Amino acid sequence: MKRKGSKNKLIASIVVAIITLLLLGLLPSSESTNSSLYHFLIRVHADGLSGGPPRIIAVIHLLLLAILGYLAVRVLNTLFSFLFRLRQGFEAPTLAQNVFSIVAFAIIFFIIFSFEFPDAPLGSLFTTSAIFGVILGLALQDTLGNFFAGISLQADRPFQVGDVITVGANKHTGVVEEITWRAIKIRTFQNHVVLINNSSAAKEPIEVCARENVNARLVYFSTLYSDSPAKTIHVVREAVREAENVSHKVTPIVRIRNLGDSGVEYELKYWLEDYAKYNDTDALIRQRIWYAFKRAGLNFSFPTRTVHVERKGVPREEDGGALVERLSAVDIFAPLSVEETGMLAQAAVRHVFAPGEIVIRAGEPGSSMFVVHNGRVRVQVNENGRPRTVATLNEGYFFGEMALFTGEPRTANVVALEETEVLEIGHAAMKTVFDANPDLVESLSFVMAERRRGLAVQTDAAATPHDESAGILSAIKRFFGLS
Ligand code: CMP
């Protein structure tokens, strides 16, 4: 469409130029073309409106030359834009084109003028017009301010057409549509056009979100305290990364901003393909978070106060069954009666660990053991300054029994691999269980002997499994005062 329009314009310009040249050729040479401006003006003044034909011819002559001059400027301007694009690789700014046209007009004006009126004292006219210059300067103060600010904007190129900018105290935000010699034209997200004078823009801070830059946005949300942060972060990140206009170059970041009055406050940072569409993308992301929460059973927080009354050490009614079920599935507790498992479940204390958190630290004293209720842990020892993974324990496995049953320091680090919930069982509860089930000690000593070998696999291969478990057995009996 645009191409067709410019083609028509070109044809029209050529036609006009040919007609003008023909007319110029047909015109008889007027008196004024070889006389001075002074004489020409005097004649107009003396003859008034009743002037004769030579003067009319001179005026027509001037007009035709002016048309030719205008066409010449247009041709030069097109040439300038073409060369600019060729050299710089992008379209010449409107302001640069305007400046070029003004200069070209001025030069052509001077050429025509001195050609038509060779005797007119043009130089002195300009050098003696200082007062005129001052008056003009004062009158055009703002205009010139805008003009020069516009030139400095073009030279600095802090932003370009298509970038999103926020300008000034009023925080006008929009997409830059044009930078003219007078103003920056931006289109706001309500589709309004705002014109900001170049001179005012030059004095204000301008926030630029360049089109080719991967710009980020922040979206806030909050969950109830009962919702797990690790799960929330995972769910939101996955929900957002596939949303339309979210950049694939950078993975979104979800992090806790604050532990607020009503819930855990999060911030989501994501990067956009097209920053100009951030309103729609923010909205889409909030929608995605809502649906993801619904599927994952997460809850948005709102201003509420919940009062929990909890008796320490006593599992809540609804949890009791789950704990008994979990403990009865642990192999070493298999021989226990339902009542004994129930007693252990009552004594167990639940703890939640975030991914990467240390549950047990090697070398520290310990007087309790743990059962993995949900999640996964890794048992690690330090070997020559490097961590070596000895085992990975899933739901239903136990750890921490070595220090509990022998009184020795913890033999390894135990680290949560994901969000992990453990049940902690203390010395007193285990003593009750041992008193009622002396055989348990024996089966435990076998497990512990096996684990010890895993710990010392690189260094100590001398002790036989039987010797080792016998040693552990007597150590446990001694420590728990069992016969
Ligand atoms: P404790 O020594 O109290 O603390 C570290 C725990 O890591 C230890 O008890 C065991 O429960 C556990 N552990 C040590 N070695 C192994 C192993 N080879 N396999 C599984 N668990 C182990």
Coordinates of C-alpha atoms and ligand atoms in Angstrom, one line a residue:
M1 CA 0.0 0.0 0.0
K2 CA 2.7 2.4 1.1
R3 CA 4.9 1.5 -1.9
K4 CA 2.0 2.2 -4.3
G5 CA 1.4 5.6 -2.6
S6 CA 5.0 6.6 -2.9
K7 CA 5.1 5.5 -6.5
N8 CA 2.1 7.7 -7.3
K9 CA 3.8 10.6 -5.5
L10 CA 6.9 10.1 -7.6
I11 CA 5.0 10.1 -10.9
A12 CA 3.1 13.2 -9.8
S13 CA 6.4 15.0 -8.8
I14 CA 7.9 14.1 -12.2
V15 CA 4.8 15.4 -14.1
V16 CA 4.8 18.6 -12.0
A17 CA 8.6 19.1 -12.7
I18 CA 8.1 18.6 -16.4
I19 CA 5.2 21.1 -16.6
T20 CA 7.1 23.6 -14.5
L21 CA 10.2 23.3 -16.8
L22 CA 8.0 23.7 -19.9
L23 CA 6.3 26.8 -18.4
L24 CA 9.7 28.3 -17.5
G25 CA 10.9 27.7 -21.1
L26 CA 7.7 29.3 -22.5
L27 CA 7.9 32.4 -20.3
P28 CA 9.4 35.5 -22.0
S29 CA 12.3 36.9 -20.1
S30 CA 11.0 39.5 -17.7
E31 CA 12.5 42.8 -16.8
S32 CA 13.0 41.7 -13.3
T33 CA 15.0 38.6 -14.1
N34 CA 18.0 40.7 -15.0
S35 CA 17.4 43.7 -12.8
S36 CA 17.9 44.1 -9.1
L37 CA 15.5 43.3 -6.3
Y38 CA 15.6 46.9 -5.4
H39 CA 14.4 48.0 -8.8
F40 CA 11.8 45.3 -8.8
L41 CA 10.4 46.3 -5.5
I42 CA 10.5 50.0 -6.4
R43 CA 8.5 49.3 -9.5
V44 CA 5.9 47.3 -7.6
H45 CA 5.6 50.2 -5.1
A46 CA 5.4 52.9 -7.7
D47 CA 2.9 51.1 -10.0
G48 CA 0.7 49.8 -7.2
L49 CA -1.8 47.1 -8.3
S50 CA -2.0 48.4 -11.8
G51 CA 1.5 47.0 -12.6
G52 CA 2.1 45.9 -16.2
P53 CA 2.8 42.4 -17.5
P54 CA 6.6 42.2 -17.0
R55 CA 6.1 42.2 -13.2
I56 CA 3.5 39.4 -13.4
I57 CA 5.9 37.4 -15.5
A58 CA 8.6 37.9 -12.9
V59 CA 6.3 36.7 -10.1
I60 CA 5.3 33.7 -12.1
H61 CA 8.9 33.0 -12.8
L62 CA 9.8 33.1 -9.1
L63 CA 6.8 30.8 -8.3
L64 CA 7.9 28.3 -10.9
L65 CA 11.5 28.3 -9.5
A66 CA 10.1 27.9 -6.0
I67 CA 8.2 24.8 -7.2
L68 CA 11.3 23.4 -8.8
G69 CA 13.2 24.2 -5.6
Y70 CA 10.6 22.3 -3.5
L71 CA 10.8 19.3 -5.8
A72 CA 14.6 19.4 -5.6
V73 CA 14.5 19.3 -1.8
R74 CA 12.2 16.3 -1.9
V75 CA 14.5 14.5 -4.2
L76 CA 17.5 15.4 -2.0
N77 CA 15.6 14.3 1.1
T78 CA 14.8 10.9 -0.4
L79 CA 18.4 10.5 -1.4
F80 CA 19.5 11.5 2.1
S81 CA 17.1 8.9 3.7
F82 CA 18.3 6.2 1.3
L83 CA 22.0 6.9 2.0
F84 CA 21.3 7.1 5.7
R85 CA 19.6 3.7 5.7
L86 CA 22.5 2.2 3.6
R87 CA 25.1 3.5 6.0
Q88 CA 23.4 3.1 9.4
G89 CA 21.2 0.1 8.7
F90 CA 18.0 1.8 10.0
E91 CA 15.5 4.5 9.0
A92 CA 16.7 8.1 9.3
P93 CA 14.9 9.8 12.2
T94 CA 12.1 12.3 11.4
L95 CA 14.1 15.1 13.1
A96 CA 17.2 14.4 11.0
Q97 CA 15.1 14.5 7.8
N98 CA 13.4 17.7 8.9
V99 CA 16.8 19.4 9.6
F100 CA 18.1 18.2 6.3
S101 CA 15.1 19.6 4.5
I102 CA 15.4 23.0 6.2
V103 CA 19.1 23.3 5.4
A104 CA 18.4 22.2 1.8
F105 CA 15.6 24.7 1.5
A106 CA 17.8 27.5 2.8
I107 CA 20.6 26.7 0.4
I108 CA 18.2 26.5 -2.6
F109 CA 16.5 29.7 -1.6
F110 CA 19.9 31.5 -1.5
I111 CA 20.8 30.1 -5.0
I112 CA 17.5 31.1 -6.5
F113 CA 17.5 34.5 -4.8
S114 CA 21.1 35.4 -5.9
F115 CA 20.3 34.1 -9.4
E116 CA 17.2 36.2 -9.7
F117 CA 18.5 39.3 -7.9
P118 CA 22.3 39.3 -8.3
D119 CA 22.6 42.9 -7.0
A120 CA 20.6 42.3 -3.7
P121 CA 23.0 42.7 -0.7
L122 CA 22.1 39.4 1.0
G123 CA 25.3 39.2 3.1
S124 CA 24.8 42.6 4.6
L125 CA 21.1 41.9 5.1
F126 CA 22.1 39.1 7.5
T127 CA 25.1 40.6 9.2
T128 CA 23.2 43.8 10.0
S129 CA 20.1 42.0 11.4
A130 CA 21.3 41.4 14.9
I131 CA 18.4 43.1 16.5
F132 CA 16.1 41.1 14.3
G133 CA 17.9 38.0 15.5
V134 CA 17.5 38.8 19.2
I135 CA 13.7 39.5 18.7
L136 CA 13.4 36.3 16.8
G137 CA 15.4 34.4 19.4
L138 CA 13.2 35.6 22.2
A139 CA 10.0 34.8 20.3
L140 CA 11.3 31.3 19.4
Q141 CA 12.9 30.6 22.8
D142 CA 10.7 27.5 23.5
T143 CA 10.7 26.3 19.9
L144 CA 14.5 26.5 19.7
G145 CA 14.8 24.8 23.1
N146 CA 12.7 22.0 21.8
F147 CA 14.6 21.9 18.6
F148 CA 18.1 21.6 20.2
A149 CA 16.8 19.2 22.9
G150 CA 15.5 17.1 20.0
I151 CA 18.9 17.2 18.3
S152 CA 20.6 16.1 21.5
L153 CA 18.0 13.3 21.9
Q154 CA 18.8 12.1 18.3
A155 CA 22.5 12.3 18.9
D156 CA 22.3 10.4 22.3
R157 CA 19.7 7.9 21.0
P158 CA 18.7 6.9 24.6
F159 CA 15.5 5.3 23.1
Q160 CA 14.0 4.6 19.7
V161 CA 10.7 4.3 18.0
G162 CA 9.0 1.1 19.4
D163 CA 10.6 1.3 22.9
V164 CA 8.4 1.7 26.0
I165 CA 9.3 4.7 28.0
T166 CA 8.1 6.4 31.2
V167 CA 8.7 10.1 31.4
G168 CA 8.5 12.7 34.2
A169 CA 6.7 13.3 37.4
N170 CA 3.4 12.4 35.8
K171 CA 4.8 9.0 34.8
H172 CA 3.5 9.0 31.3
T173 CA 4.2 5.5 30.0
G174 CA 3.7 4.3 26.5
V175 CA 5.3 3.2 23.3
V176 CA 7.4 5.8 21.4
E177 CA 5.8 6.5 18.1
E178 CA 7.8 9.4 16.8
I179 CA 10.5 11.9 17.8
T180 CA 10.0 15.2 16.0
W181 CA 11.8 18.5 16.2
R182 CA 9.3 19.6 18.8
A183 CA 8.2 16.6 20.9
I184 CA 8.3 12.9 21.7
K185 CA 5.1 11.3 20.7
I186 CA 4.1 8.3 22.8
R187 CA 1.0 6.1 22.7
T188 CA -0.2 5.1 26.1
F189 CA -1.7 1.7 27.0
Q190 CA -5.1 3.4 26.9
N191 CA -4.4 4.2 23.3
H192 CA -4.0 7.9 24.0
V193 CA -1.4 10.0 22.3
V194 CA 0.8 12.0 24.7
L195 CA 3.2 14.7 23.3
I196 CA 6.1 15.5 25.6
N197 CA 8.1 18.6 24.6
N198 CA 11.7 17.7 23.9
S199 CA 13.0 20.4 26.2
S200 CA 10.8 19.1 29.2
A201 CA 11.9 15.5 28.4
A202 CA 15.5 16.5 28.5
K203 CA 15.1 17.8 32.1
E204 CA 13.2 14.7 33.4
P205 CA 14.4 11.2 34.2
I206 CA 13.3 8.8 31.5
E207 CA 12.9 5.1 32.2
V208 CA 13.6 3.2 28.9
C209 CA 12.5 -0.4 28.2
A210 CA 14.2 -0.9 24.9
R211 CA 12.4 -3.2 22.4
E212 CA 15.5 -5.4 21.8
N213 CA 16.2 -5.8 25.5
V214 CA 14.7 -8.7 27.5
N215 CA 12.8 -6.6 30.0
A216 CA 11.6 -8.1 33.3
R217 CA 8.3 -7.6 35.2
L218 CA 7.4 -8.3 38.8
V219 CA 4.1 -9.9 39.8
Y220 CA 3.1 -10.3 43.5
F221 CA 1.0 -12.9 45.2
S222 CA 0.7 -14.5 48.6
T223 CA -0.3 -17.9 50.0
L224 CA -1.5 -19.2 53.4
Y225 CA 1.2 -20.1 55.9
S226 CA 0.1 -23.7 55.7
D227 CA 1.2 -23.9 52.0
S228 CA 4.7 -25.2 51.4
P229 CA 7.1 -22.6 49.9
A230 CA 9.0 -25.2 47.9
K231 CA 5.8 -26.5 46.3
T232 CA 4.5 -23.0 45.7
I233 CA 7.7 -21.9 44.0
H234 CA 7.8 -25.0 41.8
V235 CA 4.1 -24.8 40.9
V236 CA 4.2 -21.0 40.0
R237 CA 7.4 -21.3 38.0
E238 CA 6.1 -24.1 35.9
A239 CA 2.7 -22.4 35.4
V240 CA 4.4 -19.2 34.1
R241 CA 7.2 -20.4 31.9
E242 CA 4.9 -21.6 29.1
A243 CA 2.6 -18.5 29.1
E244 CA 2.4 -16.5 25.9
N245 CA 5.0 -13.6 25.6
V246 CA 7.1 -15.0 28.5
S247 CA 10.7 -15.2 27.3
H248 CA 12.2 -18.6 27.0
K249 CA 15.7 -17.1 27.3
V250 CA 15.5 -16.6 31.1
T251 CA 13.7 -18.9 33.6
P252 CA 11.2 -17.0 35.8
I253 CA 12.2 -16.5 39.4
V254 CA 9.8 -17.0 42.3
R255 CA 11.0 -15.9 45.7
I256 CA 9.6 -15.1 49.1
R257 CA 9.4 -11.3 49.6
N258 CA 8.0 -11.2 53.1
L259 CA 6.4 -13.2 55.8
G260 CA 3.3 -11.0 56.0
D261 CA 0.4 -10.7 58.5
S262 CA -1.9 -12.8 56.4
G263 CA 0.4 -15.1 54.6
V264 CA 3.7 -15.8 52.9
E265 CA 4.3 -13.0 50.3
Y266 CA 6.0 -13.9 47.0
E267 CA 7.4 -12.1 44.1
L268 CA 7.5 -13.5 40.6
K269 CA 10.1 -12.1 38.2
Y270 CA 9.6 -13.0 34.6
W271 CA 11.1 -11.7 31.3
L272 CA 9.0 -10.7 28.3
E273 CA 9.4 -11.2 24.6
D274 CA 7.5 -8.0 23.8
Y275 CA 7.5 -5.5 26.7
A276 CA 4.9 -3.3 25.1
K277 CA 2.3 -6.1 26.0
Y278 CA 3.2 -6.3 29.7
N279 CA -0.4 -5.4 30.9
D280 CA -1.9 -8.4 29.0
T281 CA 1.0 -10.7 30.0
D282 CA 0.8 -9.7 33.7
A283 CA -3.0 -10.5 33.6
L284 CA -2.4 -13.8 31.9
I285 CA 0.2 -14.8 34.4
R286 CA -2.1 -14.0 37.3
Q287 CA -4.7 -16.2 35.7
R288 CA -2.3 -19.0 35.2
I289 CA -1.3 -18.8 38.9
W290 CA -4.9 -19.0 39.9
Y291 CA -5.5 -22.2 37.9
A292 CA -2.2 -23.8 39.0
F293 CA -3.1 -23.1 42.7
K294 CA -6.4 -24.7 42.2
R295 CA -4.9 -27.9 40.7
A296 CA -2.1 -28.0 43.3
G297 CA -4.4 -27.4 46.3
L298 CA -2.6 -24.2 47.2
N299 CA -4.4 -21.2 48.7
F300 CA -4.2 -17.4 48.2
S301 CA -3.9 -15.6 51.5
F302 CA -6.3 -12.9 52.6
P303 CA -6.5 -10.9 55.7
T304 CA -7.5 -13.4 58.4
R305 CA -6.5 -14.5 61.8
T306 CA -6.4 -18.2 62.6
V307 CA -5.8 -19.3 66.2
H308 CA -4.4 -22.8 66.5
V309 CA -4.5 -24.5 69.9
E310 CA -2.2 -27.5 70.0
R311 CA -1.0 -29.7 72.8
K312 CA 2.7 -30.2 72.3
G313 CA 3.8 -33.7 71.4
V314 CA 0.3 -34.9 70.8
P315 CA -0.4 -35.5 67.2
R316 CA -3.6 -34.0 65.9
E317 CA -6.6 -36.3 65.6
E318 CA -6.6 -36.4 61.8
D319 CA -2.8 -37.0 61.6
G320 CA -2.8 -39.9 64.1
G321 CA -3.9 -42.6 61.7
A322 CA -1.4 -41.5 59.0
L323 CA 1.5 -41.6 61.5
V324 CA 0.5 -45.1 62.8
E325 CA 0.3 -46.3 59.2
R326 CA 3.7 -44.8 58.4
L327 CA 5.5 -46.3 61.5
S328 CA 4.0 -49.7 61.1
A329 CA 5.4 -49.8 57.5
V330 CA 9.0 -49.3 58.9
D331 CA 10.7 -52.7 58.8
I332 CA 12.2 -52.5 62.3
F333 CA 8.9 -51.6 63.8
A334 CA 7.0 -54.4 62.0
P335 CA 7.1 -56.7 65.1
L336 CA 5.4 -54.1 67.3
S337 CA 1.8 -54.5 68.4
V338 CA -0.8 -51.9 67.3
E339 CA -0.8 -50.3 70.8
E340 CA 3.0 -50.0 70.8
T341 CA 3.0 -48.4 67.3
G342 CA 0.2 -46.1 68.5
M343 CA 2.3 -45.1 71.5
L344 CA 5.3 -44.4 69.2
A345 CA 3.1 -42.3 66.9
Q346 CA 1.9 -40.2 69.9
A347 CA 5.5 -39.6 70.9
A348 CA 6.7 -38.7 67.4
V349 CA 7.2 -35.0 66.5
R350 CA 6.8 -33.9 62.9
H351 CA 9.4 -31.6 61.3
V352 CA 9.5 -30.2 57.8
F353 CA 12.8 -29.5 56.0
A354 CA 13.3 -27.4 52.9
P355 CA 15.3 -28.9 50.0
G356 CA 19.0 -28.7 50.8
E357 CA 18.5 -28.3 54.6
I358 CA 20.6 -30.4 56.9
V359 CA 18.6 -32.7 59.2
I360 CA 21.5 -34.3 61.0
R361 CA 25.1 -33.0 61.2
A362 CA 28.0 -35.4 61.4
G363 CA 29.9 -35.2 64.7
E364 CA 27.1 -33.7 66.7
P365 CA 25.5 -35.5 69.7
G366 CA 22.0 -37.0 69.1
S367 CA 19.3 -38.5 71.2
S368 CA 16.6 -39.2 68.7
M369 CA 16.0 -41.1 65.5
F370 CA 13.9 -40.1 62.5
V371 CA 11.5 -41.8 60.0
V372 CA 11.0 -40.2 56.5
H373 CA 7.3 -39.4 56.4
N374 CA 7.3 -37.5 53.0
G375 CA 10.2 -36.7 50.7
R376 CA 13.7 -38.0 50.5
V377 CA 17.0 -37.5 52.3
R378 CA 20.7 -38.2 51.4
V379 CA 23.2 -39.7 53.8
Q380 CA 26.7 -38.1 53.2
V381 CA 30.1 -38.5 54.7
N382 CA 33.1 -36.3 54.3
E383 CA 35.9 -38.1 52.6
N384 CA 39.2 -36.3 51.9
G385 CA 37.4 -33.0 52.1
R386 CA 34.7 -34.1 49.5
P387 CA 31.2 -35.3 50.3
R388 CA 30.5 -38.9 49.5
T389 CA 26.9 -40.1 49.2
V390 CA 26.4 -43.3 51.3
A391 CA 22.7 -43.8 50.8
T392 CA 19.5 -42.1 49.7
L393 CA 16.5 -42.9 52.0
N394 CA 12.9 -42.6 50.7
E395 CA 9.6 -42.5 52.6
G396 CA 9.3 -45.2 55.3
Y397 CA 13.1 -45.4 55.9
F398 CA 14.7 -44.4 59.2
F399 CA 18.0 -42.7 60.2
G400 CA 19.7 -41.3 63.2
E401 CA 19.5 -44.6 65.0
M402 CA 23.2 -44.9 65.5
A403 CA 23.7 -42.0 67.8
L404 CA 20.4 -42.7 69.6
F405 CA 21.2 -46.4 70.3
T406 CA 24.9 -46.2 71.1
G407 CA 25.3 -42.6 72.5
E408 CA 28.1 -41.9 70.0
P409 CA 28.2 -38.7 67.9
R410 CA 26.3 -38.7 64.6
T411 CA 28.2 -40.6 61.9
A412 CA 27.1 -38.7 58.8
N413 CA 25.3 -35.7 57.5
V414 CA 21.7 -36.3 56.5
V415 CA 20.4 -33.7 54.0
A416 CA 16.8 -33.2 52.6
L417 CA 16.8 -33.7 48.9
E418 CA 13.4 -32.2 48.4
E419 CA 10.8 -30.8 50.8
T420 CA 10.9 -33.5 53.4
E421 CA 8.8 -34.3 56.5
V422 CA 10.3 -36.5 59.1
L423 CA 9.0 -38.0 62.4
E424 CA 11.4 -37.7 65.3
I425 CA 11.3 -40.4 68.0
G426 CA 13.2 -39.8 71.2
H427 CA 15.1 -41.9 73.6
A428 CA 12.3 -42.4 76.2
A429 CA 9.8 -43.8 73.6
M430 CA 12.4 -46.2 72.2
K431 CA 13.3 -47.5 75.7
T432 CA 9.7 -48.4 76.3
V433 CA 9.6 -50.2 72.9
F434 CA 12.9 -52.1 73.7
D435 CA 11.7 -53.1 77.2
A436 CA 8.6 -54.7 75.6
N437 CA 10.4 -56.2 72.6
P438 CA 14.0 -57.2 73.4
D439 CA 14.3 -59.0 70.0
L440 CA 14.1 -55.7 68.3
V441 CA 17.5 -54.8 69.5
E442 CA 19.0 -57.7 67.7
S443 CA 17.4 -57.0 64.3
L444 CA 18.5 -53.3 64.7
S445 CA 22.1 -54.2 65.4
F446 CA 22.2 -56.1 62.1
V447 CA 20.9 -53.1 60.2
M448 CA 23.4 -50.8 62.0
A449 CA 26.3 -53.2 61.3
E450 CA 25.3 -53.1 57.6
R451 CA 25.2 -49.3 57.5
R452 CA 28.5 -49.0 59.3
R453 CA 30.1 -51.1 56.6
G454 CA 28.6 -48.7 54.1
L455 CA 30.2 -45.8 55.9
A456 CA 33.6 -47.3 56.1
V457 CA 33.6 -49.1 52.7
Q458 CA 36.8 -47.4 51.5
T459 CA 38.9 -47.9 54.7
D460 CA 37.8 -50.6 57.0
A461 CA 37.2 -54.1 55.5
A462 CA 38.5 -56.1 58.4
A463 CA 35.5 -56.6 60.7
T464 CA 33.1 -59.4 59.7
P465 CA 29.3 -58.6 59.7
H466 CA 28.8 -61.0 62.6
D467 CA 31.5 -59.5 64.8
E468 CA 30.3 -56.0 64.1
S469 CA 26.6 -56.7 64.8
A470 CA 27.5 -58.5 68.1
G471 CA 29.5 -55.5 69.2
I472 CA 26.7 -53.1 68.3
L473 CA 24.2 -55.3 70.1
S474 CA 26.1 -55.2 73.4
A475 CA 26.6 -51.4 72.9
I476 CA 22.9 -50.9 72.6
K477 CA 22.1 -53.1 75.5
R478 CA 24.6 -51.3 77.7
F479 CA 23.4 -47.8 76.6
F480 CA 19.7 -48.7 77.2
G481 CA 20.4 -50.7 80.4
L482 CA 18.9 -53.9 78.9
S483 CA 19.8 -57.3 80.2
Ligands
CMP1 P1 23.6 -41.4 63.1 O1 25.0 -41.7 63.2 O2 22.8 -41.1 64.4 O3 23.4 -40.1 62.2 C1 23.7 -40.2 60.8 C2 22.9 -41.3 60.3 O4 23.1 -41.7 58.9 C3 23.1 -42.6 61.0 O5 22.8 -42.5 62.3 C4 22.4 -43.6 60.1 O6 21.0 -43.6 60.5 C5 22.5 -43.0 58.8 N1 23.5 -43.8 58.0 C6 24.8 -43.9 58.2 N2 25.3 -44.8 57.3 C7 24.4 -45.2 56.6 C8 24.3 -46.2 55.5 N3 25.4 -46.8 55.0 N4 23.1 -46.4 54.9 C9 22.0 -45.8 55.4 N5 22.0 -44.9 56.4 C10 23.2 -44.6 57.0

